[in-house]
Amino acid sequence: MIEALTEYLAKGFMTMLSISMPCVLTAAAIGLVVGIIQAVTQVQEQTIAAAPKIFMVFLVIVIGGLGFIKLLTNLFIEGMNLAFNTVPKEDSFALPADYYKYTTPFEKEMQDKFKNVPSMKEALKNPGKVPYIDKQQKIKYQTAPKTPMPKGNFVEINKMLGR
């Protein structure tokens, strides 16, 4: 199983390199050519090299775009196949579908911490009573402080304008 995940990671790196390498090589080649031309003509302007690089990298992305998308799609499909078909078949890496029926994680910790909190049925029967852990943690809810010039909502503004 670890070998399959490592192989998938290596394929991801190879896909990343095969997508980025044409753009990087194009930018490097254009930078070299423009640098040689600038050295010969003694024009040392930094922005002259940027425009051809941007244009040629954009052209490489447009030309190879469908191929790049195909590479990414194949990697994604292979990853989903690995995640949903290969990994669940390995007993040591996946939990059974009915795992939650046989376990109660953190049951003891939750019972000790929330002693006076009612059960869910009691909380639903008494919607106005908010359960608190203890009386010191109870927060009094007050209205928010008003700003000096509060702005009315849509209905209030329409009433003021007579609409």
mmCIF file with all atom_site columns, N, CA and C in Angstrom, residues 18-59:
data_model
loop_
_atom_site.group_PDB
_atom_site.id
_atom_site.type_symbol
_atom_site.label_atom_id
_atom_site.label_alt_id
_atom_site.label_comp_id
_atom_site.label_asym_id
_atom_site.label_entity_id
_atom_site.label_seq_id
_atom_site.pdbx_PDB_ins_code
_atom_site.Cartn_x
_atom_site.Cartn_y
_atom_site.Cartn_z
_atom_site.occupancy
_atom_site.B_iso_or_equiv
_atom_site.pdbx_formal_charge
_atom_site.auth_seq_id
_atom_site.auth_comp_id
_atom_site.auth_asym_id
_atom_site.auth_atom_id
_atom_site.pdbx_PDB_model_num
ATOM 1   N N  . SER A 1 18 ? 6.378  17.974 -15.906 1.00 0.00 ? 18 SER A N  1
ATOM 2   C CA . SER A 1 18 ? 6.064  17.954 -17.339 1.00 0.00 ? 18 SER A CA 1
ATOM 3   C C  . SER A 1 18 ? 5.150  19.108 -17.732 1.00 0.00 ? 18 SER A C  1
ATOM 4   N N  . ILE A 1 19 ? 4.392  19.646 -16.790 1.00 0.00 ? 19 ILE A N  1
ATOM 5   C CA . ILE A 1 19 ? 3.559  20.808 -17.107 1.00 0.00 ? 19 ILE A CA 1
ATOM 6   C C  . ILE A 1 19 ? 4.369  22.097 -17.003 1.00 0.00 ? 19 ILE A C  1
ATOM 7   N N  . SER A 1 20 ? 5.220  22.211 -15.995 1.00 0.00 ? 20 SER A N  1
ATOM 8   C CA . SER A 1 20 ? 5.943  23.465 -15.781 1.00 0.00 ? 20 SER A CA 1
ATOM 9   C C  . SER A 1 20 ? 7.207  23.583 -16.633 1.00 0.00 ? 20 SER A C  1
ATOM 10  N N  . MET A 1 21 ? 7.808  22.467 -17.002 1.00 0.00 ? 21 MET A N  1
ATOM 11  C CA . MET A 1 21 ? 9.082  22.522 -17.704 1.00 0.00 ? 21 MET A CA 1
ATOM 12  C C  . MET A 1 21 ? 9.009  23.254 -19.057 1.00 0.00 ? 21 MET A C  1
ATOM 13  N N  . PRO A 1 22 ? 8.015  23.049 -19.906 1.00 0.00 ? 22 PRO A N  1
ATOM 14  C CA . PRO A 1 22 ? 7.994  23.808 -21.161 1.00 0.00 ? 22 PRO A CA 1
ATOM 15  C C  . PRO A 1 22 ? 7.934  25.321 -20.933 1.00 0.00 ? 22 PRO A C  1
ATOM 16  N N  . CYS A 1 23 ? 7.183  25.745 -19.935 1.00 0.00 ? 23 CYS A N  1
ATOM 17  C CA . CYS A 1 23 ? 7.088  27.178 -19.651 1.00 0.00 ? 23 CYS A CA 1
ATOM 18  C C  . CYS A 1 23 ? 8.417  27.717 -19.137 1.00 0.00 ? 23 CYS A C  1
ATOM 19  N N  . VAL A 1 24 ? 9.061  26.986 -18.243 1.00 0.00 ? 24 VAL A N  1
ATOM 20  C CA . VAL A 1 24 ? 10.329 27.439 -17.668 1.00 0.00 ? 24 VAL A CA 1
ATOM 21  C C  . VAL A 1 24 ? 11.421 27.463 -18.732 1.00 0.00 ? 24 VAL A C  1
ATOM 22  N N  . LEU A 1 25 ? 11.481 26.419 -19.559 1.00 0.00 ? 25 LEU A N  1
ATOM 23  C CA . LEU A 1 25 ? 12.505 26.386 -20.609 1.00 0.00 ? 25 LEU A CA 1
ATOM 24  C C  . LEU A 1 25 ? 12.279 27.481 -21.644 1.00 0.00 ? 25 LEU A C  1
ATOM 25  N N  . THR A 1 26 ? 11.034 27.747 -21.972 1.00 0.00 ? 26 THR A N  1
ATOM 26  C CA . THR A 1 26 ? 10.736 28.829 -22.923 1.00 0.00 ? 26 THR A CA 1
ATOM 27  C C  . THR A 1 26 ? 11.173 30.171 -22.350 1.00 0.00 ? 26 THR A C  1
ATOM 28  N N  . ALA A 1 27 ? 10.843 30.423 -21.093 1.00 0.00 ? 27 ALA A N  1
ATOM 29  C CA . ALA A 1 27 ? 11.234 31.684 -20.463 1.00 0.00 ? 27 ALA A CA 1
ATOM 30  C C  . ALA A 1 27 ? 12.751 31.812 -20.384 1.00 0.00 ? 27 ALA A C  1
ATOM 31  N N  . ALA A 1 28 ? 13.445 30.719 -20.091 1.00 0.00 ? 28 ALA A N  1
ATOM 32  C CA . ALA A 1 28 ? 14.905 30.760 -20.015 1.00 0.00 ? 28 ALA A CA 1
ATOM 33  C C  . ALA A 1 28 ? 15.524 31.008 -21.388 1.00 0.00 ? 28 ALA A C  1
ATOM 34  N N  . ALA A 1 29 ? 14.994 30.347 -22.411 1.00 0.00 ? 29 ALA A N  1
ATOM 35  C CA . ALA A 1 29 ? 15.531 30.534 -23.764 1.00 0.00 ? 29 ALA A CA 1
ATOM 36  C C  . ALA A 1 29 ? 15.311 31.959 -24.252 1.00 0.00 ? 29 ALA A C  1
ATOM 37  N N  . ILE A 1 30 ? 14.122 32.482 -24.041 1.00 0.00 ? 30 ILE A N  1
ATOM 38  C CA . ILE A 1 30 ? 13.838 33.863 -24.463 1.00 0.00 ? 30 ILE A CA 1
ATOM 39  C C  . ILE A 1 30 ? 14.710 34.838 -23.680 1.00 0.00 ? 30 ILE A C  1
ATOM 40  N N  . GLY A 1 31 ? 14.894 34.574 -22.370 1.00 0.00 ? 31 GLY A N  1
ATOM 41  C CA . GLY A 1 31 ? 15.765 35.439 -21.565 1.00 0.00 ? 31 GLY A CA 1
ATOM 42  C C  . GLY A 1 31 ? 17.199 35.413 -22.059 1.00 0.00 ? 31 GLY A C  1
ATOM 43  N N  . LEU A 1 32 ? 17.687 34.237 -22.473 1.00 0.00 ? 32 LEU A N  1
ATOM 44  C CA . LEU A 1 32 ? 19.047 34.127 -23.000 1.00 0.00 ? 32 LEU A CA 1
ATOM 45  C C  . LEU A 1 32 ? 19.192 34.896 -24.309 1.00 0.00 ? 32 LEU A C  1
ATOM 46  N N  . VAL A 1 33 ? 18.233 34.717 -25.219 1.00 0.00 ? 33 VAL A N  1
ATOM 47  C CA . VAL A 1 33 ? 18.289 35.402 -26.516 1.00 0.00 ? 33 VAL A CA 1
ATOM 48  C C  . VAL A 1 33 ? 18.209 36.914 -26.320 1.00 0.00 ? 33 VAL A C  1
ATOM 49  N N  . VAL A 1 34 ? 17.294 37.380 -25.495 1.00 0.00 ? 34 VAL A N  1
ATOM 50  C CA . VAL A 1 34 ? 17.147 38.822 -25.264 1.00 0.00 ? 34 VAL A CA 1
ATOM 51  C C  . VAL A 1 34 ? 18.380 39.364 -24.554 1.00 0.00 ? 34 VAL A C  1
ATOM 52  N N  . GLY A 1 35 ? 18.974 38.569 -23.639 1.00 0.00 ? 35 GLY A N  1
ATOM 53  C CA . GLY A 1 35 ? 20.197 39.001 -22.961 1.00 0.00 ? 35 GLY A CA 1
ATOM 54  C C  . GLY A 1 35 ? 21.356 39.157 -23.921 1.00 0.00 ? 35 GLY A C  1
ATOM 55  N N  . ILE A 1 36 ? 21.482 38.223 -24.867 1.00 0.00 ? 36 ILE A N  1
ATOM 56  C CA . ILE A 1 36 ? 22.550 38.331 -25.871 1.00 0.00 ? 36 ILE A CA 1
ATOM 57  C C  . ILE A 1 36 ? 22.329 39.556 -26.747 1.00 0.00 ? 36 ILE A C  1
ATOM 58  N N  . ILE A 1 37 ? 21.081 39.780 -27.160 1.00 0.00 ? 37 ILE A N  1
ATOM 59  C CA . ILE A 1 37 ? 20.772 40.957 -27.993 1.00 0.00 ? 37 ILE A CA 1
ATOM 60  C C  . ILE A 1 37 ? 21.049 42.234 -27.220 1.00 0.00 ? 37 ILE A C  1
ATOM 61  N N  . GLN A 1 38 ? 20.708 42.281 -25.938 1.00 0.00 ? 38 GLN A N  1
ATOM 62  C CA . GLN A 1 38 ? 20.977 43.474 -25.138 1.00 0.00 ? 38 GLN A CA 1
ATOM 63  C C  . GLN A 1 38 ? 22.471 43.704 -24.952 1.00 0.00 ? 38 GLN A C  1
ATOM 64  N N  . ALA A 1 39 ? 23.232 42.621 -24.818 1.00 0.00 ? 39 ALA A N  1
ATOM 65  C CA . ALA A 1 39 ? 24.679 42.771 -24.667 1.00 0.00 ? 39 ALA A CA 1
ATOM 66  C C  . ALA A 1 39 ? 25.323 43.284 -25.948 1.00 0.00 ? 39 ALA A C  1
ATOM 67  N N  . VAL A 1 40 ? 24.831 42.819 -27.093 1.00 0.00 ? 40 VAL A N  1
ATOM 68  C CA . VAL A 1 40 ? 25.391 43.258 -28.374 1.00 0.00 ? 40 VAL A CA 1
ATOM 69  C C  . VAL A 1 40 ? 25.036 44.715 -28.640 1.00 0.00 ? 40 VAL A C  1
ATOM 70  N N  . THR A 1 41 ? 23.794 45.092 -28.383 1.00 0.00 ? 41 THR A N  1
ATOM 71  C CA . THR A 1 41 ? 23.352 46.465 -28.674 1.00 0.00 ? 41 THR A CA 1
ATOM 72  C C  . THR A 1 41 ? 23.626 47.426 -27.520 1.00 0.00 ? 41 THR A C  1
ATOM 73  N N  . GLN A 1 42 ? 24.072 46.918 -26.374 1.00 0.00 ? 42 GLN A N  1
ATOM 74  C CA . GLN A 1 42 ? 24.364 47.709 -25.175 1.00 0.00 ? 42 GLN A CA 1
ATOM 75  C C  . GLN A 1 42 ? 23.139 48.478 -24.677 1.00 0.00 ? 42 GLN A C  1
ATOM 76  N N  . VAL A 1 43 ? 21.961 47.913 -24.897 1.00 0.00 ? 43 VAL A N  1
ATOM 77  C CA . VAL A 1 43 ? 20.729 48.462 -24.341 1.00 0.00 ? 43 VAL A CA 1
ATOM 78  C C  . VAL A 1 43 ? 20.431 47.644 -23.090 1.00 0.00 ? 43 VAL A C  1
ATOM 79  N N  . GLN A 1 44 ? 20.571 48.254 -21.927 1.00 0.00 ? 44 GLN A N  1
ATOM 80  C CA . GLN A 1 44 ? 20.390 47.539 -20.667 1.00 0.00 ? 44 GLN A CA 1
ATOM 81  C C  . GLN A 1 44 ? 19.082 47.948 -20.000 1.00 0.00 ? 44 GLN A C  1
ATOM 82  N N  . GLU A 1 45 ? 17.990 47.591 -20.611 1.00 0.00 ? 45 GLU A N  1
ATOM 83  C CA . GLU A 1 45 ? 16.668 47.907 -20.057 1.00 0.00 ? 45 GLU A CA 1
ATOM 84  C C  . GLU A 1 45 ? 16.033 46.603 -19.553 1.00 0.00 ? 45 GLU A C  1
ATOM 85  N N  . GLN A 1 46 ? 15.618 46.604 -18.288 1.00 0.00 ? 46 GLN A N  1
ATOM 86  C CA . GLN A 1 46 ? 15.069 45.395 -17.668 1.00 0.00 ? 46 GLN A CA 1
ATOM 87  C C  . GLN A 1 46 ? 13.722 44.991 -18.260 1.00 0.00 ? 46 GLN A C  1
ATOM 88  N N  . THR A 1 47 ? 12.916 45.953 -18.636 1.00 0.00 ? 47 THR A N  1
ATOM 89  C CA . THR A 1 47 ? 11.556 45.639 -19.084 1.00 0.00 ? 47 THR A CA 1
ATOM 90  C C  . THR A 1 47 ? 11.508 45.074 -20.488 1.00 0.00 ? 47 THR A C  1
ATOM 91  N N  . ILE A 1 48 ? 12.574 45.214 -21.247 1.00 0.00 ? 48 ILE A N  1
ATOM 92  C CA . ILE A 1 48 ? 12.572 44.692 -22.622 1.00 0.00 ? 48 ILE A CA 1
ATOM 93  C C  . ILE A 1 48 ? 12.460 43.166 -22.617 1.00 0.00 ? 48 ILE A C  1
ATOM 94  N N  . ALA A 1 49 ? 13.074 42.500 -21.664 1.00 0.00 ? 49 ALA A N  1
ATOM 95  C CA . ALA A 1 49 ? 13.057 41.036 -21.620 1.00 0.00 ? 49 ALA A CA 1
ATOM 96  C C  . ALA A 1 49 ? 11.719 40.498 -21.116 1.00 0.00 ? 49 ALA A C  1
ATOM 97  N N  . ALA A 1 50 ? 10.968 41.291 -20.369 1.00 0.00 ? 50 ALA A N  1
ATOM 98  C CA . ALA A 1 50 ? 9.739  40.782 -19.758 1.00 0.00 ? 50 ALA A CA 1
ATOM 99  C C  . ALA A 1 50 ? 8.638  40.522 -20.777 1.00 0.00 ? 50 ALA A C  1
ATOM 100 N N  . ALA A 1 51 ? 8.433  41.421 -21.713 1.00 0.00 ? 51 ALA A N  1
ATOM 101 C CA . ALA A 1 51 ? 7.325  41.276 -22.674 1.00 0.00 ? 51 ALA A CA 1
ATOM 102 C C  . ALA A 1 51 ? 7.456  40.025 -23.539 1.00 0.00 ? 51 ALA A C  1
ATOM 103 N N  . PRO A 1 52 ? 8.623  39.765 -24.158 1.00 0.00 ? 52 PRO A N  1
ATOM 104 C CA . PRO A 1 52 ? 8.720  38.526 -24.956 1.00 0.00 ? 52 PRO A CA 1
ATOM 105 C C  . PRO A 1 52 ? 8.553  37.259 -24.112 1.00 0.00 ? 52 PRO A C  1
ATOM 106 N N  . LYS A 1 53 ? 9.072  37.277 -22.873 1.00 0.00 ? 53 LYS A N  1
ATOM 107 C CA . LYS A 1 53 ? 8.920  36.107 -22.009 1.00 0.00 ? 53 LYS A CA 1
ATOM 108 C C  . LYS A 1 53 ? 7.454  35.856 -21.710 1.00 0.00 ? 53 LYS A C  1
ATOM 109 N N  . ILE A 1 54 ? 6.741  36.905 -21.329 1.00 0.00 ? 54 ILE A N  1
ATOM 110 C CA . ILE A 1 54 ? 5.316  36.757 -21.008 1.00 0.00 ? 54 ILE A CA 1
ATOM 111 C C  . ILE A 1 54 ? 4.550  36.252 -22.220 1.00 0.00 ? 54 ILE A C  1
ATOM 112 N N  . PHE A 1 55 ? 4.810  36.820 -23.386 1.00 0.00 ? 55 PHE A N  1
ATOM 113 C CA . PHE A 1 55 ? 4.096  36.428 -24.593 1.00 0.00 ? 55 PHE A CA 1
ATOM 114 C C  . PHE A 1 55 ? 4.381  34.972 -24.958 1.00 0.00 ? 55 PHE A C  1
ATOM 115 N N  . MET A 1 56 ? 5.640  34.565 -24.904 1.00 0.00 ? 56 MET A N  1
ATOM 116 C CA . MET A 1 56 ? 5.981  33.199 -25.316 1.00 0.00 ? 56 MET A CA 1
ATOM 117 C C  . MET A 1 56 ? 5.487  32.167 -24.299 1.00 0.00 ? 56 MET A C  1
ATOM 118 N N  . VAL A 1 57 ? 5.547  32.480 -23.001 1.00 0.00 ? 57 VAL A N  1
ATOM 119 C CA . VAL A 1 57 ? 5.026  31.539 -22.006 1.00 0.00 ? 57 VAL A CA 1
ATOM 120 C C  . VAL A 1 57 ? 3.518  31.407 -22.170 1.00 0.00 ? 57 VAL A C  1
ATOM 121 N N  . PHE A 1 58 ? 2.839  32.525 -22.422 1.00 0.00 ? 58 PHE A N  1
ATOM 122 C CA . PHE A 1 58 ? 1.399  32.466 -22.681 1.00 0.00 ? 58 PHE A CA 1
ATOM 123 C C  . PHE A 1 58 ? 1.115  31.603 -23.906 1.00 0.00 ? 58 PHE A C  1
ATOM 124 N N  . LEU A 1 59 ? 1.919  31.742 -24.952 1.00 0.00 ? 59 LEU A N  1
ATOM 125 C CA . LEU A 1 59 ? 1.742  30.958 -26.176 1.00 0.00 ? 59 LEU A CA 1
ATOM 126 C C  . LEU A 1 59 ? 1.963  29.462 -25.893 1.00 0.00 ? 59 LEU A C  1
#
